[in-house]
mmCIF file with all atom_site columns, C-alpha atoms in Angstrom:
data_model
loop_
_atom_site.group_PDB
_atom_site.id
_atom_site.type_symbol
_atom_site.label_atom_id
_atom_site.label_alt_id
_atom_site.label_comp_id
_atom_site.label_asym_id
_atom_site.label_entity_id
_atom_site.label_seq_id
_atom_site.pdbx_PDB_ins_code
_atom_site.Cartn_x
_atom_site.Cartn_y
_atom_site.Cartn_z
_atom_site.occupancy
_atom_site.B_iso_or_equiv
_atom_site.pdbx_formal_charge
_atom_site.auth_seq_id
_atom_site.auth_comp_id
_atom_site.auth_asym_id
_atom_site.auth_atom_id
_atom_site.pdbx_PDB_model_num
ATOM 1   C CA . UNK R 1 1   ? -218.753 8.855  -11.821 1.00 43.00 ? 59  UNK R CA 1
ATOM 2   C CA . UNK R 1 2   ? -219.536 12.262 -13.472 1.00 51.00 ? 60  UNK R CA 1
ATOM 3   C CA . UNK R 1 3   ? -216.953 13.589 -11.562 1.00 56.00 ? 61  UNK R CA 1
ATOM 4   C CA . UNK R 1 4   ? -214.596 11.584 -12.910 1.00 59.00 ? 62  UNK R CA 1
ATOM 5   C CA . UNK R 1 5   ? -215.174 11.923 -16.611 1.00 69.00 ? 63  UNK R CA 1
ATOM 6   C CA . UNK R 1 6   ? -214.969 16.068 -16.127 1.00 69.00 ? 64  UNK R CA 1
ATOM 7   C CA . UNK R 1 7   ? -211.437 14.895 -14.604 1.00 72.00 ? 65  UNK R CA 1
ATOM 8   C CA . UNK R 1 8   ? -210.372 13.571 -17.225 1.00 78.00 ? 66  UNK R CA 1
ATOM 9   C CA . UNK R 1 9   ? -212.138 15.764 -19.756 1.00 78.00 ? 67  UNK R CA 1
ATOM 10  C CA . UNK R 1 10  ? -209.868 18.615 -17.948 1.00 76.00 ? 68  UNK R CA 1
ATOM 11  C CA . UNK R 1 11  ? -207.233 16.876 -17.786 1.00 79.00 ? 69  UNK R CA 1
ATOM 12  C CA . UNK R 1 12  ? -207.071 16.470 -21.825 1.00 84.00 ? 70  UNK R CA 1
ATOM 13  C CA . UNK R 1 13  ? -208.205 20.115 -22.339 1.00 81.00 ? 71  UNK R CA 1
ATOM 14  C CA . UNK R 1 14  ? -204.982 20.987 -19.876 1.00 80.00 ? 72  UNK R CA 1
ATOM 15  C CA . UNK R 1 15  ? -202.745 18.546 -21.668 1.00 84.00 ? 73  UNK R CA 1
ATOM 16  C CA . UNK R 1 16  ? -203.928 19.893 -25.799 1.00 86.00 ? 74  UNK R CA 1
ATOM 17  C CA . UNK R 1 17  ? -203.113 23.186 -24.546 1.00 81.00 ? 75  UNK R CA 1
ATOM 18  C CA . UNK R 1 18  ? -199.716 22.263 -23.178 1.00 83.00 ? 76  UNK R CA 1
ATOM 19  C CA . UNK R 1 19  ? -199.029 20.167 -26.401 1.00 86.00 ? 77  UNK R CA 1
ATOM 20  C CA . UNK R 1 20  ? -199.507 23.473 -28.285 1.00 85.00 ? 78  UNK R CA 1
ATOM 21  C CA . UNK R 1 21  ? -196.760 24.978 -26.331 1.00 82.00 ? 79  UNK R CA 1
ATOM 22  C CA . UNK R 1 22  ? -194.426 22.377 -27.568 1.00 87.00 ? 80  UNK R CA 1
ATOM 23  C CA . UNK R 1 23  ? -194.713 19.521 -24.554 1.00 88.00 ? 81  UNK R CA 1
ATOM 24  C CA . UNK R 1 24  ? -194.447 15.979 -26.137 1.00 91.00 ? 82  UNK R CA 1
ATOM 25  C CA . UNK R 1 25  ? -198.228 14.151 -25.693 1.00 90.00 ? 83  UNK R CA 1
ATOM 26  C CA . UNK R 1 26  ? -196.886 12.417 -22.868 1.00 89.00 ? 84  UNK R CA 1
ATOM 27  C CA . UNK R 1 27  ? -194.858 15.071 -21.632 1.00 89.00 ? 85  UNK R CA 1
ATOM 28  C CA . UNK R 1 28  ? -197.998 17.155 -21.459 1.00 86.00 ? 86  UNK R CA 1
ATOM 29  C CA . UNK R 1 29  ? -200.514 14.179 -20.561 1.00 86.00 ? 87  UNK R CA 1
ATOM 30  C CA . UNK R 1 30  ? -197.756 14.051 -17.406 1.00 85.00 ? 88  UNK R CA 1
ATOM 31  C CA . UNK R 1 31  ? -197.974 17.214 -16.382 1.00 82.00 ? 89  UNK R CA 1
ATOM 32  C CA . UNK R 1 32  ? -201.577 17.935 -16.878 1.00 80.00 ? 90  UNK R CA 1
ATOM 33  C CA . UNK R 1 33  ? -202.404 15.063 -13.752 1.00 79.00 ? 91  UNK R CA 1
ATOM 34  C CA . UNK R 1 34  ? -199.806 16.615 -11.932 1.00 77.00 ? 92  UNK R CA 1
ATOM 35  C CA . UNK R 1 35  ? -201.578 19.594 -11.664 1.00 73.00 ? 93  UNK R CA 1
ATOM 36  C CA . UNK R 1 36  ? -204.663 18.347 -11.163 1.00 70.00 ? 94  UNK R CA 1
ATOM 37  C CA . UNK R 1 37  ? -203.742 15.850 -8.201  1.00 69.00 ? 95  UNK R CA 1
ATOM 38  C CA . UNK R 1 38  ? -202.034 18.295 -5.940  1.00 71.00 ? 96  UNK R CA 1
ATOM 39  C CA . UNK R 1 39  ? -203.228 21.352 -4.370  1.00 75.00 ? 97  UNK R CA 1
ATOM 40  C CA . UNK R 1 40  ? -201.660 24.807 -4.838  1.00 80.00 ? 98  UNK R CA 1
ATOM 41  C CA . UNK R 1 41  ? -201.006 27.231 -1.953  1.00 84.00 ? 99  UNK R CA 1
ATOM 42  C CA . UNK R 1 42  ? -200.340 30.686 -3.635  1.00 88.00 ? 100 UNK R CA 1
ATOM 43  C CA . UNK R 1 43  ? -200.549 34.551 -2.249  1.00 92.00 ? 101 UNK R CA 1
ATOM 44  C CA . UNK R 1 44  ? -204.514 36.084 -3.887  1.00 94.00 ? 102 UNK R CA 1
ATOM 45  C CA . UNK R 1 45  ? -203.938 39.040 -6.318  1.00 94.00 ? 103 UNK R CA 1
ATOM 46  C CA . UNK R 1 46  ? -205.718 42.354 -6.402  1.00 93.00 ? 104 UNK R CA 1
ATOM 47  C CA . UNK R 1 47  ? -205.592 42.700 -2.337  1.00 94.00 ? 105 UNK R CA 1
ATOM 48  C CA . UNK R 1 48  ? -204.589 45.805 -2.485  1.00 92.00 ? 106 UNK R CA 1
ATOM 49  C CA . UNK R 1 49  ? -207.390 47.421 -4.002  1.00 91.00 ? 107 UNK R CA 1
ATOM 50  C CA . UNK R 1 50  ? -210.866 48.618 -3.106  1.00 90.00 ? 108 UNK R CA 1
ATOM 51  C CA . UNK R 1 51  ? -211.465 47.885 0.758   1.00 93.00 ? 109 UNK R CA 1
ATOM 52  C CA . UNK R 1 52  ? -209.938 44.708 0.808   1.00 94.00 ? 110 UNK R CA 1
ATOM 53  C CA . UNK R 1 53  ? -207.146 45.580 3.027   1.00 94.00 ? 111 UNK R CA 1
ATOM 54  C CA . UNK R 1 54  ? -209.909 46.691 5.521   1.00 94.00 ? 112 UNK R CA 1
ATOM 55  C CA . UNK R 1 55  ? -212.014 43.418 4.892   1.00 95.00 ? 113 UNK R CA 1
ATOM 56  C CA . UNK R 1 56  ? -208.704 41.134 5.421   1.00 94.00 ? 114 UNK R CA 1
ATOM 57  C CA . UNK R 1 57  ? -208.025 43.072 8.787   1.00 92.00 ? 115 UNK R CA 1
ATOM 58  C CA . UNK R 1 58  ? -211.561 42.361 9.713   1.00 94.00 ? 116 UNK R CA 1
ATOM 59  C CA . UNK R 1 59  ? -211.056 38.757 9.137   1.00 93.00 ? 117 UNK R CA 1
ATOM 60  C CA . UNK R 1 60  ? -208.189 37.890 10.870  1.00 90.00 ? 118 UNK R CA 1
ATOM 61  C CA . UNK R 1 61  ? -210.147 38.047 14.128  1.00 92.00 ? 119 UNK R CA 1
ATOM 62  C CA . UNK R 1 62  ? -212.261 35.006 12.915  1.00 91.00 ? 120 UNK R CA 1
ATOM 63  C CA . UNK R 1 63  ? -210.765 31.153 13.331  1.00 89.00 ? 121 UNK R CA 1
ATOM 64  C CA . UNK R 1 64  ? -210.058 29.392 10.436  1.00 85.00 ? 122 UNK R CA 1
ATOM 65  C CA . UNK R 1 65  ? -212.992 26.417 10.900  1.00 87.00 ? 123 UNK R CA 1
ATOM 66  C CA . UNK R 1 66  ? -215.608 29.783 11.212  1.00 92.00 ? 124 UNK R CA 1
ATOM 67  C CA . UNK R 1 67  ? -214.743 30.533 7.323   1.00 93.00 ? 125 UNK R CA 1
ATOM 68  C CA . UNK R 1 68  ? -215.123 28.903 4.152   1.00 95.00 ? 126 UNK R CA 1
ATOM 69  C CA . UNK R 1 69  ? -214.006 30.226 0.566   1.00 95.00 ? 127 UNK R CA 1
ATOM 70  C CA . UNK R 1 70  ? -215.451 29.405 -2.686  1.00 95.00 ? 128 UNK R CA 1
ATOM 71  C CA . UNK R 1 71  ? -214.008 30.307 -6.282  1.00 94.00 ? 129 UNK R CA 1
ATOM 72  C CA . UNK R 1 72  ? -216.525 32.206 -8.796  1.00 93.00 ? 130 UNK R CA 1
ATOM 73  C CA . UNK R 1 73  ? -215.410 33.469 -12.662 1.00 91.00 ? 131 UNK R CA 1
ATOM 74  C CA . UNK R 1 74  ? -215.813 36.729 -13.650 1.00 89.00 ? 132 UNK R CA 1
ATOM 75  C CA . UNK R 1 75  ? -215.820 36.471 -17.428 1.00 82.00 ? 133 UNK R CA 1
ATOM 76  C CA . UNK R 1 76  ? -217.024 40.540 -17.376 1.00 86.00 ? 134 UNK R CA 1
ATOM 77  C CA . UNK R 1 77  ? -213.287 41.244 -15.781 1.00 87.00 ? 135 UNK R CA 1
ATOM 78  C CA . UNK R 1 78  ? -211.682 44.274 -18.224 1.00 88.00 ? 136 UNK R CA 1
ATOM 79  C CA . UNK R 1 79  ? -208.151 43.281 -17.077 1.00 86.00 ? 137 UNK R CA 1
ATOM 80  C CA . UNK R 1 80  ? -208.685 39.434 -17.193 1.00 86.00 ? 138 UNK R CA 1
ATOM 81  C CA . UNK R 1 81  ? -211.082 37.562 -18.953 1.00 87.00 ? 139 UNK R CA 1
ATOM 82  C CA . UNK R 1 82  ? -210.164 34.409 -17.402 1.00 89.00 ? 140 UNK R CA 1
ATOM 83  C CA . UNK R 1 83  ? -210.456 36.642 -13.523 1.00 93.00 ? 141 UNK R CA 1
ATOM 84  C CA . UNK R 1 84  ? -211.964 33.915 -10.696 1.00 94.00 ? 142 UNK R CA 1
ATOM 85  C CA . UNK R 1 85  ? -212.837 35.899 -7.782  1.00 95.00 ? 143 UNK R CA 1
ATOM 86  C CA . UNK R 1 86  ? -212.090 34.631 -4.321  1.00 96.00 ? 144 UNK R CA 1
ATOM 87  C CA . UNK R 1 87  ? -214.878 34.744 -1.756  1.00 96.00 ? 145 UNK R CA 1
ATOM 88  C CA . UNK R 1 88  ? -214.940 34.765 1.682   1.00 96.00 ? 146 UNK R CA 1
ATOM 89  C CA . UNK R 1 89  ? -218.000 33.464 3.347   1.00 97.00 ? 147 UNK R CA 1
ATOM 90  C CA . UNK R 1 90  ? -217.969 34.366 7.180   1.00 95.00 ? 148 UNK R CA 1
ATOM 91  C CA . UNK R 1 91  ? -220.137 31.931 8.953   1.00 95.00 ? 149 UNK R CA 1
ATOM 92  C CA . UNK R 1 92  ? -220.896 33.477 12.484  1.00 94.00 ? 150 UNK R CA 1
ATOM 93  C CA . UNK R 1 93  ? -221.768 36.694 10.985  1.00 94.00 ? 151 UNK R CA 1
ATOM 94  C CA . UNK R 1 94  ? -223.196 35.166 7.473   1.00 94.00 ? 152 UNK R CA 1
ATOM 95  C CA . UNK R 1 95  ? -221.793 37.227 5.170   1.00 95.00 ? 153 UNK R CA 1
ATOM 96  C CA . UNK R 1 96  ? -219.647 36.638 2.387   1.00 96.00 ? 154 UNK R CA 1
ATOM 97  C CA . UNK R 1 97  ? -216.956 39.255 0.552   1.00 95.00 ? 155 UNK R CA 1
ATOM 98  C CA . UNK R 1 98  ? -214.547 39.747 -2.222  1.00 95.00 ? 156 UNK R CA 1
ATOM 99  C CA . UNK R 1 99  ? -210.682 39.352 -1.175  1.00 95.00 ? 157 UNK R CA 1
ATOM 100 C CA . UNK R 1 100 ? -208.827 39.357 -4.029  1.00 95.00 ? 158 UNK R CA 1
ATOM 101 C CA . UNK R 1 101 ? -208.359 36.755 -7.107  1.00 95.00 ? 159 UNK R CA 1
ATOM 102 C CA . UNK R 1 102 ? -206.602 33.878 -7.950  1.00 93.00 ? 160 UNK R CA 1
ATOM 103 C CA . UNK R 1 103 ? -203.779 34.716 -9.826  1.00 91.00 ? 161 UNK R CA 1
ATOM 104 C CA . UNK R 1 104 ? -203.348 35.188 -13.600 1.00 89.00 ? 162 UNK R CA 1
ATOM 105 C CA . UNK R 1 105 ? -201.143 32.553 -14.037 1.00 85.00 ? 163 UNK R CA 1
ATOM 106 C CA . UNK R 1 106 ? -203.475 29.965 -12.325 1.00 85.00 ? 164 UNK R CA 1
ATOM 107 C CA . UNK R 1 107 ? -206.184 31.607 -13.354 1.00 86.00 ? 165 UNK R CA 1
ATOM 108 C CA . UNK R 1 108 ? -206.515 30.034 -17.103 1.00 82.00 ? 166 UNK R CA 1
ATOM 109 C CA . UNK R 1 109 ? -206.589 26.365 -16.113 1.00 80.00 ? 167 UNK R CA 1
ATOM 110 C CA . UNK R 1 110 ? -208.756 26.845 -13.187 1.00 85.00 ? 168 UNK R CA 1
ATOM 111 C CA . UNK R 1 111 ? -211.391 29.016 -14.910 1.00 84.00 ? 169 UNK R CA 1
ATOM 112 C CA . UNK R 1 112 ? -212.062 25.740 -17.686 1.00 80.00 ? 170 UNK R CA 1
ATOM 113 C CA . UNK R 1 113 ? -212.346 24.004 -14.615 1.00 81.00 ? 171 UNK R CA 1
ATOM 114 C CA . UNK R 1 114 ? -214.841 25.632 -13.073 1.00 86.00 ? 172 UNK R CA 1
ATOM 115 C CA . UNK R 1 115 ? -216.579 26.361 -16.551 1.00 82.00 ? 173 UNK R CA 1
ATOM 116 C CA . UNK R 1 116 ? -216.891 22.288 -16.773 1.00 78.00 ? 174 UNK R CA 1
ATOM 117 C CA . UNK R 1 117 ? -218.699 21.864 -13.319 1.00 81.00 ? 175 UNK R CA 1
ATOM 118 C CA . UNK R 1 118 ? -215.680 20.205 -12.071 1.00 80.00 ? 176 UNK R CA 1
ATOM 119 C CA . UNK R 1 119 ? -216.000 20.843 -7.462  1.00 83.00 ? 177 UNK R CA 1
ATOM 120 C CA . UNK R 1 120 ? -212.541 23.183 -6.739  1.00 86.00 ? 178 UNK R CA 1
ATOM 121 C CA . UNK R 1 121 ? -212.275 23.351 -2.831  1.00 89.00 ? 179 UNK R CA 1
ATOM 122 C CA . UNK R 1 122 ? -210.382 26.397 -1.690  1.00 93.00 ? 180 UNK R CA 1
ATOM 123 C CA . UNK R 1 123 ? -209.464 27.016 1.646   1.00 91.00 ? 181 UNK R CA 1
ATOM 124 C CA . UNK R 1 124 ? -207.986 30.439 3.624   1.00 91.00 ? 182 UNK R CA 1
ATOM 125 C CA . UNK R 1 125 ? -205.018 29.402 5.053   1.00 88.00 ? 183 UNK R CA 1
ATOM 126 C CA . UNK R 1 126 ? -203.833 32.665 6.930   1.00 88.00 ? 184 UNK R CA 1
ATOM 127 C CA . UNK R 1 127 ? -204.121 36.320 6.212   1.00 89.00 ? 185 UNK R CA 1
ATOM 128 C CA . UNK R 1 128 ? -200.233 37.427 6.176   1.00 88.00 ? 186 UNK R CA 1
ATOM 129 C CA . UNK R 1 129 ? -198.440 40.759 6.134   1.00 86.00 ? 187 UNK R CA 1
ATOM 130 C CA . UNK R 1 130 ? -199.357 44.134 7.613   1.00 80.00 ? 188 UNK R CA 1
ATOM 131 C CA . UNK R 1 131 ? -196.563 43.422 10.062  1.00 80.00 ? 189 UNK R CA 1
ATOM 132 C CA . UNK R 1 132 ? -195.551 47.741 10.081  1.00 77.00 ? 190 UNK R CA 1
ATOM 133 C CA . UNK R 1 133 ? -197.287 50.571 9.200   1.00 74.00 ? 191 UNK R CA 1
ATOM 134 C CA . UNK R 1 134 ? -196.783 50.585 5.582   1.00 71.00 ? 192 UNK R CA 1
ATOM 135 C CA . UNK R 1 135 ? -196.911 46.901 4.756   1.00 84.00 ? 193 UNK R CA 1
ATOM 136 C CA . UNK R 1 136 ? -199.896 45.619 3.222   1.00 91.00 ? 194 UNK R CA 1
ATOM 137 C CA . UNK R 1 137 ? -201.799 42.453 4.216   1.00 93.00 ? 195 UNK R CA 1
ATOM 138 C CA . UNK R 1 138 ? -201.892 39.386 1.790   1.00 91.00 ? 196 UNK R CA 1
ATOM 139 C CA . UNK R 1 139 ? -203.803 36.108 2.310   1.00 92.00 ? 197 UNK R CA 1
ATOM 140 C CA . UNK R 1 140 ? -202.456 32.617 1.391   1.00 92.00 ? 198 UNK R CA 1
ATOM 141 C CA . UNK R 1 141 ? -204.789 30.201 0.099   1.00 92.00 ? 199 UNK R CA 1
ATOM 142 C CA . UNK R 1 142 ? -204.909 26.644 -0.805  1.00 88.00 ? 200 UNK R CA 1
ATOM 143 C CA . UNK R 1 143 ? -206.545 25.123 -3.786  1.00 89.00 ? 201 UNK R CA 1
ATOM 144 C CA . UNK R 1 144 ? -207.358 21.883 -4.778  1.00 84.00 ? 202 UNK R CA 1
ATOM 145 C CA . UNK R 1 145 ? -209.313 19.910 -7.080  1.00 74.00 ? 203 UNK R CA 1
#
């Protein structure tokens, strides 16, 4: 039941901030459950930096059920305040590391999410790219509330 009213809760936050960008109420009401009913499938940002090309190459030799992902803000971000890191935990090995972010254009409606206790499940779909020796490797993953 809690769950529920920080739904809705969101989904009102979501739908205020829309109306302030000049949706209609119902317009805005419309597309706030929109967003929150379906998942999103989107490439991470900031792969490319630190050792995260190295730790995305170490994980594709893992199997998808043998890794979970969670979502954690990082309000201390100098580039984003609204930053939600993307973790990787590896279960055989248990460990857990950094692969990139969600990005900046998801990152706003997400982050009040998470700030509200609301349960986001993320999931690694596939680590993608690297396919010559100066492409870089991107990961796809799939969020939902």
């Amino acid at each position: 039941m809690k769950q529920i009213t920080k739904i809705r809760k969101a989904v009102c936050t979501m739908a205020n901030r829309l109306r302030k960008s000049g949706y209609t109420l119902s317009e805005a009401f419309r597309k706030a459950w929109k967003s929150i009913r379906r998942s999103i499938t989107f490439r991470a940002a900031g792969v490319t930096f630190e050792n995260r090309q190295e730790r995305l190459e170490f994980l594709k030799q893992f199997r998808a059920d043998e890794l979970t992902v969670t979502l954690e803000s990082e309000a201390g971000n100098m580039h984003d305040s609204n930053a939600i890191q993307i973790i990787v935990h590896i279960l055989p090995i248990a460990r857990k590391t950094v692969i990139g972010y969600i990005p900046r254009r998801f990152s706003r409606e997400l982050g009040s999410l998470l700030d509200m206790g609301i349960h986001i499940k993320a999931s690694l779909m596939q680590v993608i790219g690297g396919y010559s020796y100066k492409e870089s490797l991107g990961v796809l993953v799939n969020v939902a509330v």
